[in-house]
Coordinates of C-alpha atoms and ligand atoms in Angstrom, one line a residue:
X1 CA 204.6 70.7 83.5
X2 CA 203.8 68.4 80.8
X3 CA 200.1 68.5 80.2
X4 CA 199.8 65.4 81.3
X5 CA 197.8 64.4 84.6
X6 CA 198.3 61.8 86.6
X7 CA 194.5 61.8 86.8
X8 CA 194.5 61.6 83.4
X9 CA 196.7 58.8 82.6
X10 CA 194.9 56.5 85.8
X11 CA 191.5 57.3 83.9
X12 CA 193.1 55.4 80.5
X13 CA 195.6 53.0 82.2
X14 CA 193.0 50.1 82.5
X15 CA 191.7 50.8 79.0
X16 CA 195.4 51.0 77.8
X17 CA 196.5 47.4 79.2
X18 CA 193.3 45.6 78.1
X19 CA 193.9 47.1 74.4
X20 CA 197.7 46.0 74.4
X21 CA 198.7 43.6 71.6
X22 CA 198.8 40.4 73.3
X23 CA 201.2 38.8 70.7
X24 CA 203.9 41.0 70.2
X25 CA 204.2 41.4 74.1
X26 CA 204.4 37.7 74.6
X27 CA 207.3 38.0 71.4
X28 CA 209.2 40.4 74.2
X29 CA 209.0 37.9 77.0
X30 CA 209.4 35.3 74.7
X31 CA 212.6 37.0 73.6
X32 CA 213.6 38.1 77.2
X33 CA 213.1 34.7 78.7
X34 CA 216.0 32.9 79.5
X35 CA 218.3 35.8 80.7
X36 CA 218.7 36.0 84.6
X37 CA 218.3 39.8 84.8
X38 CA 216.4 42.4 82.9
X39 CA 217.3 45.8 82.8
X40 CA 214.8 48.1 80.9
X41 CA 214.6 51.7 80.4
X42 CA 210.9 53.1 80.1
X43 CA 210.7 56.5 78.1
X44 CA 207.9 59.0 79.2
X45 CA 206.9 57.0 82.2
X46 CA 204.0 59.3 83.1
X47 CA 202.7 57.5 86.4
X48 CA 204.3 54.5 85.5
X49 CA 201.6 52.5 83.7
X50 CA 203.7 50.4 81.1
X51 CA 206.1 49.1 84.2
X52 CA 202.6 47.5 85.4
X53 CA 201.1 46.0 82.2
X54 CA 204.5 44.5 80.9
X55 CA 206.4 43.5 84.1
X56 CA 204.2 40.7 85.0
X57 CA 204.7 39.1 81.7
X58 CA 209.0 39.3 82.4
X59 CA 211.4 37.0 83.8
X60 CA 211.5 37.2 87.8
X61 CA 214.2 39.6 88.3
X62 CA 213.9 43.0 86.7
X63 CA 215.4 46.6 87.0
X64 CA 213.5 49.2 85.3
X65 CA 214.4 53.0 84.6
X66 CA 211.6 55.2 84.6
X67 CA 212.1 58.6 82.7
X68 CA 210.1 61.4 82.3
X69 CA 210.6 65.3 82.3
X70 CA 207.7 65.9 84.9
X71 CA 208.7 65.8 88.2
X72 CA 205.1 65.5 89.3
X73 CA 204.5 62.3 87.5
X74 CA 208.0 60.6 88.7
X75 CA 206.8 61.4 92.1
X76 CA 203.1 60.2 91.2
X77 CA 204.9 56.7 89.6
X78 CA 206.7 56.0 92.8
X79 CA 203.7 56.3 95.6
X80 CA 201.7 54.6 92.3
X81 CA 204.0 51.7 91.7
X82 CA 204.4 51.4 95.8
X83 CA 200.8 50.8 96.0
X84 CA 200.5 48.1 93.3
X85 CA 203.5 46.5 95.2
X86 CA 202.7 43.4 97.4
X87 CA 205.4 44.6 99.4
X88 CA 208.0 47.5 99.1
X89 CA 211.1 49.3 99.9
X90 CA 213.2 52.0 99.5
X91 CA 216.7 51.4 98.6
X92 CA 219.0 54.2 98.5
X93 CA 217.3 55.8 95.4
X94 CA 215.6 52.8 94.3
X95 CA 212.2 51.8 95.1
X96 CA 211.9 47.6 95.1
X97 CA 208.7 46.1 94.2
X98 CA 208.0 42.8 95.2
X99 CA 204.7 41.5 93.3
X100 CA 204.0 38.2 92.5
X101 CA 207.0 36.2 92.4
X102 CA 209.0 38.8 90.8
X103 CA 212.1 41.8 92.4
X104 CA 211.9 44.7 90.2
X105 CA 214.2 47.6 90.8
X106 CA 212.8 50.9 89.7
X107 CA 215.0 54.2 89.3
X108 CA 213.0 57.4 88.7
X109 CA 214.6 60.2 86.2
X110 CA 214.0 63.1 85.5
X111 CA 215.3 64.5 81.7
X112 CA 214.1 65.7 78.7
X113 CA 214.1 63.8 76.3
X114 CA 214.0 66.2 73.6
X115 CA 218.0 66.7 73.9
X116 CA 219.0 63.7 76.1
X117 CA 217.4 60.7 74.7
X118 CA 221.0 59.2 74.6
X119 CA 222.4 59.5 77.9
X120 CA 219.7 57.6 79.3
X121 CA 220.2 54.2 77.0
X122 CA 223.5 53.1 78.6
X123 CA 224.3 51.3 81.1
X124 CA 223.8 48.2 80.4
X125 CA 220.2 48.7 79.3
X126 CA 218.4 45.1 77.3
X127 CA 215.1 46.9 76.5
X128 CA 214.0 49.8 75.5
X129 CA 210.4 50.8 75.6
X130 CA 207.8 53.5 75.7
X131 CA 204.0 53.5 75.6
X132 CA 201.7 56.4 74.3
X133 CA 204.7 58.4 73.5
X134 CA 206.3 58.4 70.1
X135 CA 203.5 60.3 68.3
X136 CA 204.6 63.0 70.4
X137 CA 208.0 63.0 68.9
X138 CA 209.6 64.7 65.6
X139 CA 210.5 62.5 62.4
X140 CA 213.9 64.0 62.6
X141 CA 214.2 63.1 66.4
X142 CA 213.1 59.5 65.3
X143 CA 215.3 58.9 62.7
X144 CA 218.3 59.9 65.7
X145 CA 216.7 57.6 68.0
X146 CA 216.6 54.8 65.4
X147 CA 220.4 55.8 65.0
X148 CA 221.1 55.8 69.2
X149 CA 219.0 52.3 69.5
X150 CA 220.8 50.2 66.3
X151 CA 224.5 51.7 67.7
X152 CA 223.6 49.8 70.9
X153 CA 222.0 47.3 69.4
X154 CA 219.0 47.6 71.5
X155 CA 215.6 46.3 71.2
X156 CA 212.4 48.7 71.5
X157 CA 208.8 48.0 72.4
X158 CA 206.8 50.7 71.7
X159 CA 203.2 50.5 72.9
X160 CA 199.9 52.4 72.7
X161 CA 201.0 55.0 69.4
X162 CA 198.3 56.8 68.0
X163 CA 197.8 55.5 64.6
X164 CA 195.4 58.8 63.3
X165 CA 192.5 55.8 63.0
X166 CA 188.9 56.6 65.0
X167 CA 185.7 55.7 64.7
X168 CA 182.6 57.0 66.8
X169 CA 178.8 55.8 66.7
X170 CA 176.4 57.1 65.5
X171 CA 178.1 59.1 63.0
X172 CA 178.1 63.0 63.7
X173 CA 178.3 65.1 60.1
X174 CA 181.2 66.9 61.5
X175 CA 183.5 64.1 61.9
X176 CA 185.9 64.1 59.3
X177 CA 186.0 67.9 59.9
X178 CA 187.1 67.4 63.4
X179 CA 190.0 64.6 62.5
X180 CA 191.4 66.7 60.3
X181 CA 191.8 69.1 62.4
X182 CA 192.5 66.9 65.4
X183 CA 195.4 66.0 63.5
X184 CA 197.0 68.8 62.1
X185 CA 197.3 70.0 66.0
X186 CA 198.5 66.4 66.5
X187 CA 201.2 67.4 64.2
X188 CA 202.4 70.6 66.2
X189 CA 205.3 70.9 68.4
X190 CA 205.0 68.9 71.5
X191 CA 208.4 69.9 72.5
X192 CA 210.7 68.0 69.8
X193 CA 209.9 69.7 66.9
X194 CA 206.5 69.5 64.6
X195 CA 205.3 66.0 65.9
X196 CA 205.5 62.8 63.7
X197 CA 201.4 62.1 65.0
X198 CA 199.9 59.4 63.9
X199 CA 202.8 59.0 60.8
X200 CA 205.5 57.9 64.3
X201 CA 204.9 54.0 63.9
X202 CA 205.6 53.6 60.3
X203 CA 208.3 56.1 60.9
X204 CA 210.2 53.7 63.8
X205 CA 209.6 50.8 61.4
X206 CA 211.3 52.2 58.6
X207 CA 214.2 53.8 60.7
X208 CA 215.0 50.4 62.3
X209 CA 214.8 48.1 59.5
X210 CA 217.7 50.8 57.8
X211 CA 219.5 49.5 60.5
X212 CA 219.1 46.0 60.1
X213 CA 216.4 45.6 62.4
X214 CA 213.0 43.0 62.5
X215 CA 210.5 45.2 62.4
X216 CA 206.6 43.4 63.8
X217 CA 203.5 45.6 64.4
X218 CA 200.2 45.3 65.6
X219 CA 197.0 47.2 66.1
X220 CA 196.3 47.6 69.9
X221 CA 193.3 50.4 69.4
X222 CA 191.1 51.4 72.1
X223 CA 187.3 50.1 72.0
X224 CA 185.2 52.2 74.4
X225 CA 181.9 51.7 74.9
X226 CA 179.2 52.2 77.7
X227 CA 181.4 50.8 80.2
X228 CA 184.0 53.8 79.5
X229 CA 181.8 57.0 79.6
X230 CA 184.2 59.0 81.4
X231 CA 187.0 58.3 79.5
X232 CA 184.5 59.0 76.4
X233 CA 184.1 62.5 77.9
X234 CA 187.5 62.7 78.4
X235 CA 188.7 62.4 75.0
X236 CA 186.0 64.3 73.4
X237 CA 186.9 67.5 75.9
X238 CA 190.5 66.8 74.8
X239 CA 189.8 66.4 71.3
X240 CA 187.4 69.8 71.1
X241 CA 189.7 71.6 72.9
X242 CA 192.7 70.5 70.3
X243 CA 190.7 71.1 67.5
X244 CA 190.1 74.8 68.8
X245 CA 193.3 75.7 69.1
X246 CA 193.6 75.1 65.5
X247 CA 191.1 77.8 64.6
X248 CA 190.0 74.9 61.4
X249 CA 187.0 74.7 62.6
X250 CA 184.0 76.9 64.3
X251 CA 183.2 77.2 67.7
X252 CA 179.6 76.8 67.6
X253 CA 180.7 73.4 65.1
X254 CA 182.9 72.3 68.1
X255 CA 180.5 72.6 70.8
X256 CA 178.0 70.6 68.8
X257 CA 180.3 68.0 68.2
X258 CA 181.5 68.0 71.6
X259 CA 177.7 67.7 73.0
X260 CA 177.5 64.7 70.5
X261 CA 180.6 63.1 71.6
X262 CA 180.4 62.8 75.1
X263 CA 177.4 61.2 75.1
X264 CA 178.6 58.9 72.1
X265 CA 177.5 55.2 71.9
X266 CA 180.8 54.0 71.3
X267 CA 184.3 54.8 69.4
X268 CA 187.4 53.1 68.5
X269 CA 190.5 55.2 68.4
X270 CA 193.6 53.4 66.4
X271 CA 196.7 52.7 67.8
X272 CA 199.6 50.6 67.3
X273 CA 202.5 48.4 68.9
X274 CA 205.5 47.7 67.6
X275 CA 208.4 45.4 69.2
X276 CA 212.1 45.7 66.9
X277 CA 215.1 43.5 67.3
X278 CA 218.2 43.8 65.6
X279 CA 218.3 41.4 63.2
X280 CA 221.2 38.5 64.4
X281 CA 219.4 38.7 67.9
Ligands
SAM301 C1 200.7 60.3 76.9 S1 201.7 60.4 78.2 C2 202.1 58.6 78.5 C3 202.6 58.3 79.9 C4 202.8 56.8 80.2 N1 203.8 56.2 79.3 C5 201.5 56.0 80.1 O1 201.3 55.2 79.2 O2 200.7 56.3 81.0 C6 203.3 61.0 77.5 C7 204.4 61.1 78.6 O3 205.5 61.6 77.9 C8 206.2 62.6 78.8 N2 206.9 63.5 78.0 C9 206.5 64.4 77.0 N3 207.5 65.1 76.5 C10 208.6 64.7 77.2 C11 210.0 65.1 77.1 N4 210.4 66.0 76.3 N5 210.9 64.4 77.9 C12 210.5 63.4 78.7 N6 209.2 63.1 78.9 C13 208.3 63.7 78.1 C14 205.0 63.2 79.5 O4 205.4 63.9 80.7 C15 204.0 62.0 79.7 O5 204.3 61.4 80.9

């Protein structure tokens, strides 16, 4: 439904977590870490990847609600999380995790988040976060989002955003070509309107500190080399096919670059994290 695999996302998962800002996510726990209970709401779940790099680093006793609008990836996040469980059960609609020495509750929803973002940050939510999802959003959606969070006063992480930054060895003369391109698709409609791209970070930082809210970021970019040729192949097959559905830039040009690409030495694609509090937290 979502374009989205679960195949996909497992093929950048362990890349994702090692590339994760260390400090800001050690600010979050840092920040978290003398409450009893945590209840955290994770936006465009996917197969549940960000409950699995940022739970381990919470205090013991966690809930967590998992949203997404793709039915197949709620379903893929619970047999997932079940498996990276040391031991699990279902409760009612819950699935409880037990893994290391913490109980996190996990509650699966489906909604688009397009036209609902609001209904799903009550309930007594602490945290609010995302990863490798805001530069699929609009700037108009982000500046009501900014809005929902700061009447609620609640605190977002936002992980993984693409920041519009790559760099691939050796150089191929078609490279800038290809970006710009790659990025004026990134800036189509991906469901909330012509999509913020690689502008969303700076966009969230500017909407929360009009509310009042501390505002740190840091790079967490991917660095693939040898030891990542898949994923390599993955993203320069995504990337070509992005770019020619633009109609910017030949086909022959693509498939050359694409040929390049995949068998590329190395690249660095630019992203960035971003944790906001309001400010007399
Ligand atoms: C790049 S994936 C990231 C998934 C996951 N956070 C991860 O890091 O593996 C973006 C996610 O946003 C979800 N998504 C996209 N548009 C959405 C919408 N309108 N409502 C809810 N979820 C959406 C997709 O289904 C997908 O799971």
């Amino acid at each position: 439904m979502s374009g989205f695999s679960a195949e996909w996302l497992a093929l950048r998962e362990p890349v994702d977590h090692l590339s994760r800002a260390a400090a800001l996510r050690d600010s979050v726990a840092a920040h978290f870490k003398s409450c009893d209970h945590l209840s955290i709401v994770d936006l465009g779940c996917g197969s549940g990847s960000n409950l699995r790099a940022l739970a381990p680093d919470l205090i013991a006793n966690q809930s967590w609600r998992l949203v997404d609008y793709d039915p197949a990836l709620l379903v893929a996040a619970r047999a997932t999380l079940s498996d990276w469980a040391d031991h699990h059960t279902n409760e009612g609609d819950a699935l409880v995790i037990r893994k290391d020495a913490k109980r996190i509750e996990v509650r699966f929803r489906q909604a688009d988040l397009s036209t609902s973002v609001a209904s799903v940050l009550d309930d007594g939510v602490d945290l609010v976060t995302a990863t490798a999802f805001f530069d699929l959003v609009s700037p108009a959606w982000i500046e009501g989002f900014c809005a929902d969070l700061a009447r609620r006063r609640l605190p977002l992480f936002a992980t993984l955003t693409y920041n519009g930054e790559e760099t691939w060895l050796p150089p191929h003369s078609s490279d800038s070509a290809m970006l710009a391109a790659f990025h004026a698709h990134q800036a189509g409609d991906k469901g909330f309107g012509p999509a913020a791209g690689p502008a969303a970070t700076g966009l969230m930082q500017a909407g929360l500190a009009a509310h009042g809210y501390r505002v740190a970021i840091a790079p967490s970019p991917w660095r693939l080399d040898a030891a990542h040729k898949g994923l390599i192949a993955a993203l320069a097959d995504g990337a070509s096919g992005a770019v020619a559905e633009t109609g910017r830039v030949e086909a022959a040009v693509i498939d050359d670059w694409s040929a390049s690409r995949r068998q590329a030495q190395s690249c660095e694609i630019g992203h960035a994290d971003l944790f906001g509090v309001p400010n007399s937290d």
